[in-house]
PDB file of C-alpha atoms in Angstrom:
ATOM      1  CA  MET N  40       0.003  -0.008  -0.004  1.00  0.00           C
ATOM      2  CA  PHE N  41       2.752   2.476   0.915  1.00  0.00           C
ATOM      3  CA  GLU N  42       4.644   1.727  -2.265  1.00  0.00           C
ATOM      4  CA  ASP N  43       1.511   2.499  -4.246  1.00  0.00           C
ATOM      5  CA  LEU N  44       1.049   5.779  -2.394  1.00  0.00           C
ATOM      6  CA  ASN N  45       4.678   6.762  -3.026  1.00  0.00           C
ATOM      7  CA  ASN N  46       4.316   6.049  -6.719  1.00  0.00           C
ATOM      8  CA  ARG N  47       1.170   8.148  -7.207  1.00  0.00           C
ATOM      9  CA  LYS N  48       1.711  11.660  -8.467  1.00  0.00           C
ATOM     10  CA  ARG N  49      -0.889  14.359  -7.827  1.00  0.00           C
ATOM     11  CA  ASN N  50      -1.959  16.584 -10.690  1.00  0.00           C
ATOM     12  CA  PRO N  51      -2.452  19.958  -9.005  1.00  0.00           C
ATOM     13  CA  PHE N  52      -4.033  21.506 -12.117  1.00  0.00           C
ATOM     14  CA  PRO N  53      -6.331  18.978 -13.778  1.00  0.00           C
ATOM     15  CA  LYS N  54      -7.655  20.187 -17.116  1.00  0.00           C
ATOM     16  CA  ARG N  55     -11.132  18.720 -16.511  1.00  0.00           C
ATOM     17  CA  LEU N  56     -13.237  18.888 -13.351  1.00  0.00           C
ATOM     18  CA  GLN N  57     -16.659  17.411 -12.655  1.00  0.00           C
ATOM     19  CA  TRP N  58     -18.317  18.171  -9.345  1.00  0.00           C
ATOM     20  CA  GLU N  59     -21.807  17.483  -8.002  1.00  0.00           C
ATOM     21  CA  PHE N  60     -22.872  18.475  -4.507  1.00  0.00           C
ATOM     22  CA  ASP N  61     -25.990  19.245  -2.480  1.00  0.00           C
ATOM     23  CA  ASP N  62     -24.576  21.546   0.220  1.00  0.00           C
ATOM     24  CA  ASN N  63     -22.693  24.884  -0.301  1.00  0.00           C
ATOM     25  CA  ALA N  64     -20.192  23.733   2.320  1.00  0.00           C
ATOM     26  CA  HIS N  65     -18.874  21.273  -0.332  1.00  0.00           C
ATOM     27  CA  GLY N  66     -18.627  23.783  -3.198  1.00  0.00           C
ATOM     28  CA  THR N  67     -14.882  23.592  -3.796  1.00  0.00           C
ATOM     29  CA  VAL N  68     -12.812  21.304  -5.989  1.00  0.00           C
ATOM     30  CA  ASP N  69      -9.258  22.136  -7.155  1.00  0.00           C
ATOM     31  CA  TRP N  70      -9.433  25.351  -9.216  1.00  0.00           C
ATOM     32  CA  LEU N  71     -13.228  25.758  -8.866  1.00  0.00           C
ATOM     33  CA  ASN N  72     -14.061  27.445  -5.612  1.00  0.00           C
ATOM     34  CA  THR N  73     -16.944  28.930  -3.658  1.00  0.00           C
ATOM     35  CA  ILE N  74     -19.474  27.232  -5.937  1.00  0.00           C
ATOM     36  CA  LYS N  75     -22.957  28.214  -4.783  1.00  0.00           C
ATOM     37  CA  LEU N  76     -26.164  26.280  -5.475  1.00  0.00           C
ATOM     38  CA  ASP N  77     -29.355  27.647  -7.002  1.00  0.00           C
ATOM     39  CA  THR N  78     -31.775  24.755  -6.705  1.00  0.00           C
ATOM     40  CA  VAL N  79     -34.676  26.857  -7.979  1.00  0.00           C
ATOM     41  CA  LYS N  80     -33.162  26.842 -11.486  1.00  0.00           C
ATOM     42  CA  LYS N  81     -34.434  24.325 -14.030  1.00  0.00           C
ATOM     43  CA  ILE N  82     -32.345  21.153 -14.211  1.00  0.00           C
ATOM     44  CA  LYS N  83     -30.298  20.590 -17.358  1.00  0.00           C
ATOM     45  CA  VAL N  84     -31.049  17.474 -19.406  1.00  0.00           C
ATOM     46  CA  SER N  85     -27.456  16.257 -18.882  1.00  0.00           C
ATOM     47  CA  HIS N  86     -27.810  16.479 -15.059  1.00  0.00           C
ATOM     48  CA  LYS N  87     -29.578  13.330 -14.010  1.00  0.00           C
ATOM     49  CA  PRO N  88     -29.401  12.315 -10.351  1.00  0.00           C
ATOM     50  CA  ILE N  89     -27.760   8.934  -9.924  1.00  0.00           C
ATOM     51  CA  ASN N  90     -29.900   6.469  -7.913  1.00  0.00           C
ATOM     52  CA  PHE N  91     -31.313   3.042  -8.381  1.00  0.00           C
ATOM     53  CA  GLU N  92     -33.915   0.688  -6.916  1.00  0.00           C
ATOM     54  CA  ILE N  93     -33.016  -2.025  -4.445  1.00  0.00           C
ATOM     55  CA  ILE N  94     -35.256  -5.043  -5.031  1.00  0.00           C
ATOM     56  CA  LYS N  95     -33.465  -7.544  -2.702  1.00  0.00           C
ATOM     57  CA  TRP N  96     -31.603  -6.764   0.476  1.00  0.00           C
ATOM     58  CA  LEU N  97     -28.947  -9.190   1.796  1.00  0.00           C
ATOM     59  CA  LYS N  98     -28.636  -9.672   5.546  1.00  0.00           C
ATOM     60  CA  LEU N  99     -27.427 -12.226   8.057  1.00  0.00           C
ATOM     61  CA  ASP N 100     -29.915 -14.457   9.867  1.00  0.00           C
ATOM     62  CA  ASP N 101     -29.504 -15.756  13.444  1.00  0.00           C
ATOM     63  CA  ASN N 102     -27.109 -18.453  12.187  1.00  0.00           C
ATOM     64  CA  ASP N 103     -24.915 -15.974  10.284  1.00  0.00           C
ATOM     65  CA  ASN N 104     -26.254 -17.207   6.933  1.00  0.00           C
ATOM     66  CA  VAL N 105     -26.846 -14.681   4.171  1.00  0.00           C
ATOM     67  CA  VAL N 106     -30.509 -14.418   3.235  1.00  0.00           C
ATOM     68  CA  ALA N 107     -32.215 -12.198   0.699  1.00  0.00           C
ATOM     69  CA  ILE N 108     -35.297 -10.324   1.764  1.00  0.00           C
ATOM     70  CA  ASP N 109     -37.624  -8.297  -0.435  1.00  0.00           C
ATOM     71  CA  ALA N 110     -36.974  -4.596  -0.464  1.00  0.00           C
ATOM     72  CA  ASN N 111     -38.457  -1.852  -2.517  1.00  0.00           C
ATOM     73  CA  LYS N 112     -36.482   1.342  -1.908  1.00  0.00           C
ATOM     74  CA  LYS N 113     -33.955   3.689  -3.449  1.00  0.00           C
ATOM     75  CA  ALA N 114     -30.271   3.046  -2.844  1.00  0.00           C
ATOM     76  CA  PHE N 115     -29.605   6.656  -1.810  1.00  0.00           C
ATOM     77  CA  ASP N 116     -31.776   8.998   0.168  1.00  0.00           C
ATOM     78  CA  PHE N 117     -30.989  12.489  -1.126  1.00  0.00           C
ATOM     79  CA  PRO N 118     -33.456  14.864   0.527  1.00  0.00           C
ATOM     80  CA  ARG N 119     -31.792  17.922  -1.034  1.00  0.00           C
ATOM     81  CA  GLN N 120     -31.347  18.815  -4.676  1.00  0.00           C
ATOM     82  CA  SER N 121     -27.838  18.916  -6.045  1.00  0.00           C
ATOM     83  CA  GLY N 122     -26.000  21.175  -8.471  1.00  0.00           C
ATOM     84  CA  ARG N 123     -23.460  20.098 -11.060  1.00  0.00           C
ATOM     85  CA  ILE N 124     -20.520  21.797 -12.711  1.00  0.00           C
ATOM     86  CA  VAL N 125     -18.283  20.419 -15.459  1.00  0.00           C
ATOM     87  CA  ALA N 126     -15.227  22.539 -16.370  1.00  0.00           C
ATOM     88  CA  ASP N 127     -12.350  22.280 -18.839  1.00  0.00           C
ATOM     89  CA  TYR N 128      -9.517  24.652 -19.689  1.00  0.00           C
ATOM     90  CA  GLN N 129      -7.102  24.826 -22.587  1.00  0.00           C
ATOM     91  CA  ASP N 130      -5.230  27.636 -24.365  1.00  0.00           C
ATOM     92  CA  ASN N 131      -6.511  30.337 -21.922  1.00  0.00           C
ATOM     93  CA  VAL N 132     -10.143  29.260 -22.437  1.00  0.00           C
ATOM     94  CA  PHE N 133     -12.280  27.892 -19.635  1.00  0.00           C
ATOM     95  CA  ALA N 134     -15.400  26.087 -20.954  1.00  0.00           C
ATOM     96  CA  ILE N 135     -17.883  25.402 -18.168  1.00  0.00           C
ATOM     97  CA  THR N 136     -21.315  23.792 -18.077  1.00  0.00           C
ATOM     98  CA  THR N 137     -23.502  24.211 -14.999  1.00  0.00           C
ATOM     99  CA  SER N 138     -26.825  22.901 -13.736  1.00  0.00           C
ATOM    100  CA  LYS N 139     -28.469  24.508 -10.661  1.00  0.00           C
ATOM    101  CA  ILE N 140     -25.391  26.628  -9.941  1.00  0.00           C
ATOM    102  CA  ALA N 141     -25.693  30.345  -8.978  1.00  0.00           C
ATOM    103  CA  SER N 142     -22.058  31.398  -8.936  1.00  0.00           C
ATOM    104  CA  PHE N 143     -18.469  30.176  -8.637  1.00  0.00           C
ATOM    105  CA  SER N 144     -14.863  31.347  -8.737  1.00  0.00           C
ATOM    106  CA  ILE N 145     -12.053  30.103 -10.952  1.00  0.00           C
ATOM    107  CA  TYR N 146      -8.663  30.162  -9.290  1.00  0.00           C
ATOM    108  CA  ILE N 147      -5.809  30.974 -11.644  1.00  0.00           C
ATOM    109  CA  SER N 148      -2.258  29.700 -11.702  1.00  0.00           C
ATOM    110  CA  PRO N 149       0.516  30.557 -14.262  1.00  0.00           C
ATOM    111  CA  GLU N 150       0.705  26.769 -14.760  1.00  0.00           C
ATOM    112  CA  MET N 151      -2.778  26.878 -16.312  1.00  0.00           C
ATOM    113  CA  VAL N 152      -2.794  30.000 -18.482  1.00  0.00           C
ATOM    114  CA  ASP N 153      -0.455  32.243 -20.438  1.00  0.00           C
ATOM    115  CA  LEU N 154      -0.570  35.502 -18.473  1.00  0.00           C
ATOM    116  CA  SER N 155       0.527  37.497 -21.548  1.00  0.00           C
ATOM    117  CA  LYS N 156      -2.796  36.725 -23.237  1.00  0.00           C
ATOM    118  CA  PRO N 157      -6.398  37.361 -22.205  1.00  0.00           C
ATOM    119  CA  VAL N 158      -8.334  34.638 -20.378  1.00  0.00           C
ATOM    120  CA  LYS N 159     -11.771  33.665 -21.709  1.00  0.00           C
ATOM    121  CA  VAL N 160     -14.527  32.035 -19.665  1.00  0.00           C
ATOM    122  CA  ILE N 161     -17.454  30.456 -21.485  1.00  0.00           C
ATOM    123  CA  VAL N 162     -20.360  29.345 -19.263  1.00  0.00           C
ATOM    124  CA  ASN N 163     -23.194  27.321 -20.779  1.00  0.00           C
ATOM    125  CA  ASN N 164     -22.009  28.353 -24.287  1.00  0.00           C
ATOM    126  CA  VAL N 165     -21.964  32.102 -23.465  1.00  0.00           C
ATOM    127  CA  LEU N 166     -18.758  34.175 -23.276  1.00  0.00           C
ATOM    128  CA  VAL N 167     -18.936  35.793 -19.804  1.00  0.00           C
ATOM    129  CA  PHE N 168     -15.354  36.963 -19.265  1.00  0.00           C
ATOM    130  CA  GLU N 169     -12.448  38.028 -21.470  1.00  0.00           C
ATOM    131  CA  LYS N 170      -9.604  39.933 -19.837  1.00  0.00           C
ATOM    132  CA  SER N 171      -5.950  39.662 -19.034  1.00  0.00           C
ATOM    133  CA  ILE N 172      -5.136  38.359 -15.560  1.00  0.00           C
ATOM    134  CA  GLY N 173      -2.328  39.671 -13.377  1.00  0.00           C
ATOM    135  CA  PHE N 174      -1.051  38.880  -9.947  1.00  0.00           C
ATOM    136  CA  ASN N 175      -3.216  39.671  -6.918  1.00  0.00           C
ATOM    137  CA  GLU N 176      -0.679  39.818  -4.070  1.00  0.00           C
ATOM    138  CA  ALA N 177      -3.221  39.906  -1.184  1.00  0.00           C
ATOM    139  CA  PHE N 178      -5.054  36.900  -2.653  1.00  0.00           C
ATOM    140  CA  MET N 179      -1.779  34.977  -3.138  1.00  0.00           C
ATOM    141  CA  ILE N 180      -0.711  35.565   0.457  1.00  0.00           C
ATOM    142  CA  ASN N 181      -4.174  34.606   1.741  1.00  0.00           C
ATOM    143  CA  GLN N 182      -4.138  31.370  -0.246  1.00  0.00           C
ATOM    144  CA  TRP N 183      -0.627  30.515   0.826  1.00  0.00           C
ATOM    145  CA  ASN N 184      -1.479  31.074   4.498  1.00  0.00           C
ATOM    146  CA  ALA N 185      -4.696  29.008   4.176  1.00  0.00           C
ATOM    147  CA  ASN N 186      -3.211  26.014   2.313  1.00  0.00           C
ATOM    148  CA  MET N 187       0.595  26.190   2.279  1.00  0.00           C
ATOM    149  CA  ASP N 188       0.446  24.051  -0.823  1.00  0.00           C
ATOM    150  CA  ARG N 189       3.775  24.309  -2.716  1.00  0.00           C
ATOM    151  CA  LEU N 190       2.360  22.658  -5.851  1.00  0.00           C
ATOM    152  CA  GLN N 191      -0.945  24.435  -6.194  1.00  0.00           C
ATOM    153  CA  LEU N 192      -0.132  28.157  -6.127  1.00  0.00           C
ATOM    154  CA  TRP N 193      -2.946  30.551  -6.980  1.00  0.00           C
ATOM    155  CA  ILE N 194      -2.175  34.071  -8.214  1.00  0.00           C
ATOM    156  CA  ASN N 195      -5.682  35.441  -8.850  1.00  0.00           C
ATOM    157  CA  TYR N 196      -9.311  34.458  -9.292  1.00  0.00           C
ATOM    158  CA  ILE N 197     -12.311  35.191 -11.515  1.00  0.00           C
ATOM    159  CA  ASN N 198     -15.791  35.461  -9.950  1.00  0.00           C
ATOM    160  CA  ILE N 199     -18.600  34.232 -12.233  1.00  0.00           C
ATOM    161  CA  THR N 200     -22.348  34.626 -11.720  1.00  0.00           C
ATOM    162  CA  VAL N 201     -24.435  32.218 -13.725  1.00  0.00           C
ATOM    163  CA  ASP N 202     -27.516  33.631 -15.459  1.00  0.00           C
TER     164      ASP N 202
END
């Protein structure tokens, strides 16, 4: 197990992220941060909650034998609605698809974009941001103090509100 852990290499800047969550407390994944839900919005066709029916339930009887009993219930009990965000970046362009998302931030690293060129953000097929990004010293220091992550250094961020 330890050999496997030592051989794994973390990718601090994945080019594709997919995140689904049902609580704003869990609205952060790698370079997507402070993702906020809007569960009043209409669900996108591509956003289908994953769940399935359980017909038989396996349990142990008094003699520790496995027996199947009839069950008619869902595998997961999700009382809250979830939101979903799928994001890719390449050549200074962030292409993002959302469902039931109100807003989010994209954290920027020089490892992800060419700072000499403008950064574009396309959300649900609409260009919502196109500007050059520089260094935000206060943000950089805040992020370093919060995470002290030597591999995943953030220099700035872009706030996006989804219409």
